Amino acid sequence: MNSAEIRQKFLDFFNSKEHNYVKSAPLVVKDDPTLMFINAGMNQFKDYFLGNKVPNSNRVANTQKCLRVSGKHNDLDEVGHDTYHHTLFEMLGNWSFGDPKDSSKGYFKKEAIAWAWELLTEVYQLPKDRLYVTVFEGDKEDKLELDDEARQLWSEHIDSSRVILASKKDNFWEMGETGPCGPCSEIHIDLRTDEERNKIDGLTLVNQDHPLVVEIWNLVFIQYNRKKDKSLENLPAKHVDTGMGFERLCMAIQAKESNYDTDVFTPLIKMVEELSGKTYGDNDKIDIAIRVIVDHIRAVAFAISDGQLPSNNKAGYVIRRILRRAVRYGFTFLDKKEPFIYNLVTVLGEQFKNLFPELDSQSDFIQKVIKEEEASFLRTLENGIKRFENYVKDNPISKEQQIDKDHHGGGAAIELSGAFAFELYDTYGFPYDLTELIAKEQGFNVDEKGFKSELEKQKERSRSAAQEDKSDWVMVNEEDHVEEFVGYDFLEADVKITRYREVTVKKKNLYELVFNITPFYAESGGQVGDTGYIEVGGEKTYITGTRKENDVFVHITEKLPEHTSLTFRAVVDSKKRRLTEKNHSATHLLHAALKRVLGDHVQQKGSLVDPKHLRFDFAHFQKISEEELETVEEMVNSKIREGISLDEKKNVPINTAREMGATALFGEKYGDTVRVITFDP
């Protein structure tokens, strides 16, 4: 089977088990403060596990594009050096969302285990004697027993000698520091030769980071909620959340010893060989460089197609760092001193045009962004190397040191300071190993301890700047906990607090409130959140901001109302809202005008809208002329002066909205129905 067939068989199998297909969420996360990028298939379903939303279907399946390069799930340094870690990967998954009122709507361990075994051994026909499974062994600290239910269910399909008890570290999955969690059961496969398997039992290599004894599927049984004090409580309903690494699955089915030998990567590798004149498989360092490049181009291209341009902060910085790592490997090991990686985008677009058509449709735009980034970093590399040469001039090796260096067989004689190595890293984007390589050529050792010390200081500064502590939610009104936004039609409403929690941000205590209904618009699409107040019995509590956490509107206050169980009158600051709305409308008029004047490639890549001004981010590949700016300005102002009445249609099916000509922004996650605003057809 080729990779496209493998993916389709997964989706067809779960369709036969009454699962609805759900499209991959955009890679860049817009409304979850705990995440920068989607790093697991379950991210877009968090609200169902948390009970914030009711799913349209209790059984779903999909393939989700994921990125793991920061925080807890950081595989960046391994990528390229081994054959099975990636920055971007596809995660195949199937889910059951339990219903506390009707247990027949979902499924749990029995079905999840049986279907996983059926798909792997009957549909994909993977050999049963190469498969192992792990089961949670329990944990004294959490007062949890062995997951005997899962062990018994597995015994119906696989010999008990192939079932391994594993610790909380490997077999208990948690969404974060707090929140839904539960035991999991992993399926591993041994891809070694028969000769190697006869020498060493695969049982001893599970979870030991062996490149050919790898986990391919994780079945998570979400049944607990982790509280702030680390205790566990049972969730109202039980859920299933599974994730299978697509690239590893292809390696197993196609009987390869590396993910990079599957047809997921071979077309990209072939293109790099053609562009560089190097051959994959002849030299370890060249092989690592090629693996880094073909992995990283996927991450960068998908991120750009979902609306995230490389930049100097937050998600944009991560994408820039990934691309620069690829450029650096090409520069050092493939001798590529000119931009070339951007050429791989056409191969990607062809590979994914039936699954992720946004890559193909934006191919020209993505290539131009990457080419410019490559050129920019190559100039930075040159400047960094000149900076290094100046350092060497200022710190020459003495004759005595040179003699000592030669006497010891070329061993480095003096040390390059860790502070300077960090300057190259922080200012010029030089990874430590590149500095080490150049230093060695010049007869220097690098003070690694000093470099790590400077790096840790920087991390500590970042941690301090982002320090935030949140308590558990205190439930006030559990009967009416599903929130409804009414702020398009009303700026005042009678509301009840359904839950609240205390938060500490930069040593300042605040409270976050959730209402049953709310007229407050949450920060979204670049528009700042509403402010205002809630009032009861003459006591006003001021709302200083409103934001979304997943799909929940969170209202920020500096104090907690004295009586949280009462009904409050919620009042939005109407003047601020109206001014902000005008600027938001203007961003869309501006977008339309820019498309008319500069071309259809103009896409919104970020914005800020508040009562005083607007900012609209987009990419164009030359300086905009004064004449073009004047044309855009006049076009927008003439439309404003027409005083066109706003036409609003709610609950429009997404496909109908597209047929109407509505602009759907890349990187935004839309539901089955949308709200469509028209100023001028």
XYZ file of C-alpha atoms in Angstrom:
681
model
C 0.000 0.000 0.000
C 1.169 3.523 -0.690
C 0.714 6.193 1.986
C -2.483 7.612 0.467
C -4.086 4.152 0.509
C -2.974 3.542 4.098
C -4.590 6.803 5.232
C -7.808 6.133 3.308
C -8.162 2.606 4.713
C -8.012 4.069 8.230
C -10.785 6.564 7.481
C -12.897 3.954 5.644
C -12.534 1.502 8.528
C -13.855 3.939 11.118
C -16.559 5.124 8.753
C -17.751 1.499 8.783
C -17.856 1.779 12.600
C -20.238 4.783 12.353
C -17.590 7.486 12.866
C -18.021 10.877 11.212
C -14.985 12.347 9.456
C -13.799 15.695 10.879
C -11.325 17.864 8.950
C -7.913 18.620 10.413
C -7.880 21.768 12.526
C -5.467 24.513 11.421
C -1.946 23.967 12.720
C -1.769 27.344 14.465
C -3.938 27.576 17.597
C -6.063 30.722 17.872
C -8.110 30.397 21.058
C -6.275 28.163 23.525
C -3.762 30.013 25.752
C -2.113 26.721 26.742
C -1.042 25.892 23.171
C 0.892 27.584 20.378
C 0.434 24.822 17.796
C -1.802 21.775 17.491
C 0.371 18.987 18.948
C -2.145 16.129 19.131
C -5.281 15.043 17.331
C -7.431 15.662 20.395
C -6.678 19.401 20.652
C -9.681 20.506 18.604
C -11.944 18.293 20.740
C -10.832 19.582 24.165
C -14.128 21.369 24.770
C -16.006 18.060 24.514
C -13.775 16.480 27.163
C -14.081 19.561 29.377
C -17.876 19.609 28.996
C -17.898 23.104 27.456
C -19.602 21.952 24.252
C -21.876 19.152 23.133
C -20.514 17.274 20.074
C -22.618 16.902 16.923
C -21.477 13.299 16.772
C -20.293 11.045 19.606
C -17.980 9.130 17.253
C -15.468 10.902 15.017
C -12.247 10.065 13.161
C -9.706 12.150 11.303
C -6.125 12.767 10.330
C -4.701 15.817 12.104
C -1.565 17.713 11.133
C 0.506 18.228 14.307
C 3.632 20.163 15.233
C 5.867 19.303 18.192
C 8.731 21.735 18.624
C 8.181 23.521 21.928
C 7.213 22.897 25.530
C 6.642 19.381 26.856
C 6.493 17.803 23.387
C 9.766 19.041 21.900
C 11.277 16.698 19.329
C 13.257 19.302 17.361
C 16.764 18.284 18.419
C 16.137 14.610 17.580
C 14.758 15.355 14.118
C 17.140 14.226 11.399
C 19.500 12.435 13.772
C 17.105 9.514 14.143
C 14.657 8.035 11.658
C 11.331 8.345 13.458
C 10.989 11.787 15.135
C 9.421 14.657 13.186
C 8.483 18.280 13.688
C 5.307 17.982 11.608
C 3.450 14.697 11.472
C -0.016 13.398 10.759
C -1.896 11.788 13.616
C -4.660 9.369 12.718
C -7.274 9.155 15.448
C -10.696 7.916 16.462
C -12.739 9.348 19.326
C -15.741 8.521 21.423
C -17.306 11.350 23.413
C -19.304 9.872 26.266
C -22.669 11.290 27.242
C -23.362 11.350 31.000
C -27.099 11.077 30.265
C -26.900 8.263 27.718
C -24.022 5.765 27.957
C -25.132 4.030 24.719
C -23.986 7.000 22.616
C -20.274 6.380 23.017
C -17.921 3.432 23.500
C -14.985 2.747 25.766
C -12.136 0.287 26.250
C -13.742 -2.844 24.799
C -14.520 -1.396 21.375
C -11.378 0.760 21.170
C -9.117 -2.240 21.806
C -11.020 -4.654 19.546
C -11.136 -2.210 16.622
C -7.464 -1.277 16.936
C -6.492 -4.959 16.753
C -8.871 -5.608 13.854
C -7.527 -2.690 11.802
C -3.846 -3.494 12.381
C -3.968 -7.252 11.913
C -6.864 -7.834 9.489
C -7.028 -4.677 7.357
C -3.327 -3.735 7.364
C -2.276 -7.385 7.920
C 0.604 -6.535 10.234
C 2.091 -9.751 11.682
C 0.645 -10.477 15.130
C 3.905 -11.938 16.418
C 5.607 -8.537 15.973
C 3.073 -6.603 18.062
C 3.218 -5.788 21.790
C 0.840 -3.797 23.970
C 1.359 -1.889 27.205
C -1.139 -1.427 30.019
C -1.087 1.038 32.928
C 0.317 -0.723 36.017
C -1.264 1.673 38.535
C 0.269 4.383 40.698
C 0.464 4.591 44.490
C 0.732 8.386 44.580
C -2.519 8.767 42.632
C -4.115 5.808 44.468
C -4.818 4.116 41.137
C -4.959 0.356 40.646
C -3.645 -1.645 37.704
C -5.888 -1.176 34.629
C -7.039 -4.782 34.812
C -10.019 -4.077 32.546
C -7.680 -3.214 29.641
C -5.415 -6.174 30.415
C -8.358 -8.607 30.367
C -9.682 -7.144 27.110
C -6.275 -7.458 25.436
C -6.068 -11.119 26.504
C -8.941 -11.807 24.063
C -6.694 -10.789 21.154
C -3.020 -11.257 22.063
C -1.032 -13.683 24.189
C -0.638 -12.398 27.756
C 3.169 -12.711 27.458
C 3.056 -9.843 24.947
C 1.169 -7.539 27.333
C 3.540 -5.307 29.303
C 2.703 -3.407 32.484
C 4.023 0.143 32.262
C 4.372 3.087 34.612
C 2.486 6.348 34.885
C 5.278 8.023 32.892
C 4.545 5.918 29.812
C 0.928 4.878 30.266
C -1.060 7.653 31.908
C -2.038 10.503 29.600
C -2.780 14.039 30.805
C -4.015 17.051 28.858
C -1.961 19.425 31.021
C -1.195 20.266 34.646
C -4.943 20.063 35.274
C -7.909 18.725 33.326
C -9.139 15.465 31.764
C -6.769 12.499 31.893
C -6.669 8.726 32.123
C -4.753 5.492 31.622
C -3.646 4.535 28.149
C -2.672 1.426 26.277
C 0.042 1.631 23.630
C 0.613 -0.702 20.693
C 4.258 -1.240 19.690
C 5.729 -3.072 16.713
C 9.090 -4.813 16.299
C 10.433 -4.112 12.779
C 13.859 -5.759 13.209
C 15.052 -8.655 11.054
C 14.227 -12.207 12.117
C 17.922 -12.741 12.904
C 17.975 -9.780 15.318
C 14.679 -10.834 16.890
C 16.069 -14.306 17.589
C 19.044 -12.770 19.401
C 17.122 -10.296 21.592
C 13.494 -10.591 22.633
C 11.502 -7.562 21.453
C 9.723 -7.589 24.794
C 12.845 -6.100 26.396
C 13.082 -3.259 23.842
C 9.601 -1.757 24.183
C 9.790 1.881 25.393
C 13.599 1.803 25.195
C 13.915 4.250 22.250
C 14.983 1.512 19.831
C 14.593 2.883 16.265
C 12.898 -0.305 15.047
C 10.835 -1.215 18.117
C 8.428 1.699 18.087
C 5.034 2.751 19.373
C 2.521 3.160 16.551
C -0.811 3.681 18.325
C -1.861 5.036 21.703
C -5.361 4.330 23.032
C -6.239 6.801 25.785
C -9.156 6.167 28.132
C -10.151 9.549 29.538
C -12.053 8.977 32.768
C -10.551 11.344 35.387
C -10.153 15.071 35.999
C -6.835 16.270 37.483
C -7.415 19.067 39.993
C -5.079 21.877 41.044
C -4.078 19.997 44.227
C -3.058 17.019 41.995
C -5.974 14.867 43.198
C -8.166 12.968 40.719
C -11.936 12.889 40.424
C -14.121 10.831 38.078
C -15.448 12.621 34.996
C -19.233 12.627 34.424
C -18.669 10.576 31.248
C -15.905 8.369 29.880
C -14.160 9.150 26.576
C -11.819 7.459 24.114
C -8.998 9.409 22.449
C -6.581 7.541 20.183
C -3.579 8.718 18.210
C -1.549 6.784 15.635
C 1.544 8.267 14.016
C 0.881 8.078 10.281
C 4.539 8.152 9.230
C 5.479 5.288 11.586
C 2.457 3.304 10.422
C 3.635 3.691 6.818
C 7.109 2.498 7.838
C 5.590 -0.625 9.413
C 3.227 -1.466 6.548
C 5.769 -0.724 3.805
C 8.394 -2.801 5.695
C 10.979 -0.028 5.846
C 13.614 0.631 8.498
C 13.086 4.384 8.483
C 10.117 6.730 8.133
C 12.229 8.569 5.563
C 12.328 5.465 3.336
C 8.533 5.549 2.882
C 6.775 7.359 0.053
C 5.803 10.079 2.544
C 9.382 11.405 2.241
C 11.087 9.782 -0.784
C 9.750 12.310 -3.367
C 11.150 15.153 -1.232
C 14.499 13.384 -0.760
C 14.772 12.830 -4.516
C 14.212 16.561 -5.108
C 16.900 17.525 -2.548
C 19.335 15.139 -4.262
C 18.637 16.840 -7.593
C 18.991 20.351 -6.148
C 22.155 19.647 -4.145
C 23.995 17.096 -6.261
C 24.394 14.948 -3.128
C 23.236 11.349 -2.755
C 21.152 10.121 0.157
C 22.557 6.990 1.815
C 26.275 7.542 1.195
C 27.331 9.726 4.139
C 25.914 10.080 7.659
C 26.239 13.869 7.874
C 24.704 14.404 4.437
C 21.898 11.969 5.306
C 21.113 13.863 8.521
C 21.074 17.165 6.628
C 18.688 15.819 3.988
C 16.377 14.358 6.648
C 16.342 17.684 8.504
C 15.449 19.578 5.312
C 12.644 17.276 4.111
C 11.137 17.156 7.590
C 11.353 20.890 8.268
C 9.949 22.024 4.911
C 6.725 20.191 5.774
C 6.371 22.016 9.093
C 7.146 25.429 7.612
C 4.938 25.059 4.518
C 1.918 23.809 6.480
C 2.286 26.577 9.070
C 2.423 29.277 6.380
C -0.587 27.789 4.582
C -2.495 27.984 7.881
C -1.696 31.652 8.298
C 1.524 31.757 10.319
C 4.377 33.696 8.716
C 7.934 33.456 10.097
C 8.621 36.327 12.488
C 10.578 37.321 15.590
C 8.047 36.377 18.249
C 5.793 33.597 19.488
C 4.583 31.098 16.864
C 6.291 33.020 14.066
C 9.643 32.701 15.833
C 9.229 28.921 16.132
C 8.555 28.614 12.389
C 11.535 30.863 11.599
C 13.746 28.750 13.878
C 12.683 25.507 12.155
C 13.376 26.950 8.703
C 16.733 28.366 9.786
C 17.770 24.976 11.134
C 17.061 23.492 7.692
C 18.970 26.297 5.918
C 21.909 25.850 8.265
C 22.153 22.092 7.542
C 22.015 22.801 3.802
C 24.681 25.503 4.165
C 27.072 23.366 6.234
C 26.666 19.847 4.844
C 25.189 20.248 1.335
C 27.291 23.317 0.474
C 24.172 25.298 -0.525
C 24.939 29.013 -0.272
C 21.827 30.143 -2.203
C 18.112 29.625 -1.419
C 16.896 26.208 -2.605
C 14.554 24.709 -0.001
C 11.542 26.680 -1.312
C 11.561 24.473 -4.450
C 10.270 21.540 -2.362
C 6.869 23.214 -1.886
C 5.674 22.086 -5.338
C 6.362 18.443 -4.394
C 4.416 18.877 -1.138
C 1.502 20.534 -2.912
C 1.243 17.591 -5.305
C 1.484 15.044 -2.475
C -1.321 16.584 -0.424
C -3.598 18.265 -2.967
C -6.449 15.815 -2.332
C -6.139 15.978 1.463
C -4.843 19.478 2.290
C -5.532 21.492 -0.898
C -4.446 24.749 0.773
C -0.796 23.749 0.168
C -1.274 23.506 -3.580
C -3.536 26.557 -3.879
C -1.048 28.757 -1.982
C 2.082 27.189 -3.468
C 3.433 30.365 -5.123
C 2.872 32.434 -2.005
C 4.503 29.850 0.310
C 7.529 29.544 -1.993
C 8.067 33.320 -2.054
C 7.905 33.558 1.743
C 10.372 30.687 2.224
C 12.761 31.919 -0.476
C 12.947 35.369 1.129
C 13.513 33.798 4.581
C 16.278 31.591 3.201
C 18.022 34.547 1.559
C 17.733 36.607 4.734
C 19.213 33.895 6.967
C 22.031 33.137 4.536
C 22.998 36.831 4.815
C 22.801 36.489 8.612
C 25.067 33.434 8.485
C 27.628 35.413 6.514
C 27.498 38.236 9.063
C 27.845 35.767 11.924
C 30.884 34.157 10.314
C 32.450 37.623 9.885
C 31.698 38.310 13.562
C 33.476 35.061 14.418
C 36.489 36.013 12.281
C 36.713 39.346 14.111
C 36.589 37.492 17.434
C 39.518 35.330 16.318
C 41.502 38.448 15.337
C 40.851 39.939 18.768
C 41.787 36.676 20.521
C 44.740 35.255 18.532
C 46.361 31.954 19.435
C 49.889 32.544 20.780
C 52.924 30.686 19.428
C 53.094 28.659 22.665
C 49.431 27.680 22.323
C 49.919 26.787 18.644
C 52.882 24.551 19.561
C 50.781 22.946 22.315
C 47.913 22.519 19.857
C 50.173 20.829 17.308
C 51.864 18.738 20.016
C 48.531 17.310 21.107
C 47.598 16.208 17.619
C 45.471 19.177 16.681
C 43.490 19.306 19.909
C 42.016 22.759 20.545
C 44.297 24.949 22.619
C 42.132 27.811 23.934
C 38.523 28.310 24.805
C 35.910 30.435 23.066
C 33.732 32.086 25.693
C 30.250 30.769 26.367
C 28.912 34.339 26.330
C 30.189 34.824 22.765
C 28.748 31.466 21.667
C 25.417 32.605 23.102
C 25.690 35.950 21.261
C 26.062 34.027 17.979
C 23.065 31.872 18.931
C 20.841 34.720 20.130
C 21.745 37.449 17.620
C 22.724 35.497 14.518
C 20.711 32.301 14.950
C 23.817 30.078 15.120
C 22.961 26.735 16.768
C 25.578 25.668 19.309
C 26.851 22.800 17.154
C 27.531 25.183 14.232
C 29.572 27.465 16.521
C 31.412 24.390 17.792
C 32.152 23.255 14.237
C 33.532 26.645 13.118
C 35.474 27.033 16.391
C 37.121 23.640 15.953
C 38.285 24.620 12.453
C 39.936 27.731 13.975
C 41.607 25.842 16.840
C 39.181 26.777 19.634
C 37.213 24.824 22.188
C 33.818 26.276 23.152
C 32.912 26.908 26.787
C 29.774 24.753 26.693
C 29.072 25.262 30.396
C 29.126 29.051 29.946
C 26.850 28.810 26.889
C 24.303 26.704 28.787
C 24.414 29.146 31.682
C 23.543 32.090 29.371
C 20.816 30.029 27.700
C 19.271 29.141 31.064
C 19.276 32.817 32.100
C 17.319 33.660 28.950
C 14.825 30.849 29.597
C 14.354 32.047 33.163
C 13.617 35.575 31.904
C 10.999 34.134 29.533
C 9.448 32.005 32.277
C 9.230 34.982 34.631
C 7.597 37.128 31.947
C 4.962 34.487 31.253
C 4.367 33.340 34.847
C 0.738 32.466 35.452
C -0.932 30.350 38.122
C -4.561 29.215 38.015
C -6.710 27.590 40.677
C -9.406 24.983 39.976
C -12.763 26.163 38.699
C -15.331 26.675 41.458
C -18.738 25.557 40.160
C -21.652 27.866 41.033
C -24.386 26.745 38.640
C -23.731 23.334 37.096
C -27.221 22.989 35.630
C -26.697 25.832 33.151
C -22.985 25.549 32.364
C -23.139 25.657 28.535
C -22.477 29.269 27.609
C -24.299 31.243 24.895
C -23.027 34.446 23.265
C -25.735 37.073 22.604
C -23.454 40.067 22.028
C -24.226 40.464 18.321
C -27.778 41.468 19.233
C -27.551 42.760 22.828
C -25.058 44.839 24.798
C -26.868 44.177 28.077
C -28.251 40.945 29.519
C -29.221 39.266 32.786
C -26.574 36.639 33.507
C -25.620 34.044 36.081
C -22.084 33.072 37.045
C -21.707 29.363 36.295
C -18.099 29.059 37.528
C -15.081 31.128 38.511
C -11.424 30.703 39.427
C -8.620 32.766 40.886
C -5.541 33.427 38.731
C -2.193 35.022 39.460
C -0.503 36.801 36.559
C 2.895 38.413 37.213
C 2.170 38.368 40.976
C -1.194 40.127 40.484
C -4.375 38.372 41.676
C -7.325 38.359 39.275
C -10.533 36.383 38.836
C -11.978 34.721 35.747
C -15.767 34.368 35.507
C -17.898 32.312 33.134
C -21.578 33.190 32.572
C -24.520 31.171 31.297
C -25.088 33.822 28.597
C -22.873 36.778 27.773
C -23.084 39.988 25.742
C -19.287 40.453 26.068
C -17.334 39.808 22.852
C -14.191 37.771 23.525
C -10.871 38.703 21.943
C -10.940 36.983 18.558
C -9.873 37.553 14.971
C -7.605 40.366 16.121
C -10.417 42.284 17.807
C -9.850 43.140 21.474
C -12.284 41.751 24.035
C -15.122 43.814 25.497
C -14.969 45.588 28.847
C -17.837 46.776 31.062
C -19.357 45.600 34.320
C -21.834 43.292 36.009
C -24.093 44.679 38.717
C -26.459 43.434 41.410
C -27.897 45.305 44.417
C -25.835 48.394 43.635
C -22.538 46.459 43.664
C -20.584 46.804 40.399
C -17.842 44.406 39.388
C -15.841 45.731 36.463
C -14.937 43.427 33.571
C -11.440 44.472 32.447
C -11.215 42.086 29.511
C -12.887 39.136 27.809
C -11.059 36.310 26.078
C -11.698 32.813 24.799
C -10.235 29.734 26.386
C -11.009 27.041 23.867
C -14.646 28.026 23.103
C -15.497 29.399 26.551
C -15.848 33.165 27.074
C -13.758 34.073 30.132
C -14.433 37.453 31.805
C -11.532 38.979 33.764
C -12.098 40.994 36.950
C -9.929 42.332 39.758
C -12.370 41.261 42.477
C -14.945 38.537 43.009
C -18.572 39.623 43.513
C -19.705 39.124 47.103
C -22.699 36.949 46.159
C -21.782 34.800 43.141
C -25.074 32.869 43.038
C -27.282 35.904 42.242
C -28.483 37.091 38.829
C -26.406 40.040 37.550
C -27.082 42.711 34.973
C -24.187 42.559 32.503
C -23.411 45.814 30.661
C -20.881 46.149 27.827
C -18.976 49.415 27.342
C -21.012 50.335 24.261
C -18.877 53.272 23.104
C -15.733 51.147 23.079
C -17.554 48.294 21.296
C -18.973 50.545 18.549
C -15.603 52.181 17.849
C -13.940 48.763 17.764
C -16.613 47.416 15.408
C -15.961 50.281 12.983
C -12.257 49.469 12.899
C -13.022 45.774 12.463
C -15.279 46.539 9.500
C -12.500 48.714 8.079
C -10.020 45.796 8.156
C -12.316 43.828 5.829
C -12.783 46.806 3.505
C -9.000 47.238 3.514
C -8.491 43.542 2.740
C -10.851 43.760 -0.253
C -9.162 46.916 -1.559
C -5.662 45.430 -1.211
C -6.772 42.392 -3.209
C -8.147 44.678 -5.958
C -4.979 46.775 -6.134
C -2.153 44.311 -5.360
C -3.616 40.939 -6.353
C -5.481 37.911 -5.024
C -2.401 36.643 -3.159
C -3.084 39.184 -0.387
C -4.294 37.188 2.616
C -4.778 38.377 6.180
C -1.913 36.956 8.251
C -2.729 38.750 11.484
C -4.473 41.859 12.739
C -5.172 44.031 15.749
C -8.457 45.899 16.151
C -9.213 48.170 19.115
C -11.262 51.373 19.651
C -8.433 53.650 18.505
C -6.896 51.980 15.474
C -6.471 48.897 13.316
C -3.442 46.973 12.106
C -3.652 44.602 9.141
C -0.787 42.165 8.452
C -0.223 40.666 5.014
C 2.650 39.678 2.738
C 3.619 41.375 -0.523
C 6.879 40.916 -2.375
C 7.904 44.441 -3.103
C 7.526 47.804 -1.467
C 4.017 49.183 -1.988
C 4.202 52.401 -4.024
C 2.708 55.712 -2.903
C 0.275 55.506 -5.831
C -0.932 52.050 -4.741
C -1.385 53.245 -1.154
C -3.406 56.246 -2.315
C -5.596 54.029 -4.519
C -6.291 51.655 -1.608
C -7.020 54.555 0.745
C -9.417 56.229 -1.667
C -11.189 52.941 -2.431
C -11.806 52.191 1.273
C -12.899 55.743 2.107
C -15.289 55.901 -0.842
C -16.996 52.720 0.373
C -17.243 54.145 3.902
C -18.783 57.342 2.532
C -21.429 55.326 0.656
C -22.873 54.381 4.050
C -23.715 50.856 2.899
C -26.124 49.001 5.180
C -24.648 45.922 6.804
C -26.333 42.719 5.598
C -26.080 39.882 8.120
C -27.025 36.249 7.617
C -26.700 33.828 10.525
C -26.361 30.043 10.478
C -25.346 29.856 6.819
C -23.945 26.427 5.798
C -20.200 26.834 5.261
C -20.304 25.610 1.640
C -23.145 28.034 0.833
C -21.104 30.880 2.327
C -18.177 30.019 0.068
C -20.483 29.882 -2.971
C -21.705 33.365 -2.020
C -18.099 34.571 -2.300
C -17.420 34.999 1.413
C -13.763 35.335 2.403
C -12.749 32.446 4.662
C -9.438 33.241 6.322
C -6.688 30.628 6.303
C -5.865 29.435 9.795
C -9.389 29.983 11.131
C -11.457 27.010 12.244
C -15.027 27.252 10.961
C -17.996 25.164 12.032
C -20.688 23.622 9.829
C -22.573 26.949 9.859
C -21.196 30.490 9.903
C -22.272 34.122 10.220
C -21.865 36.000 6.930
C -21.516 39.784 6.755
C -21.856 41.619 3.434
C -21.054 45.324 2.955
C -21.075 45.358 -0.829
C -21.799 42.301 -3.001
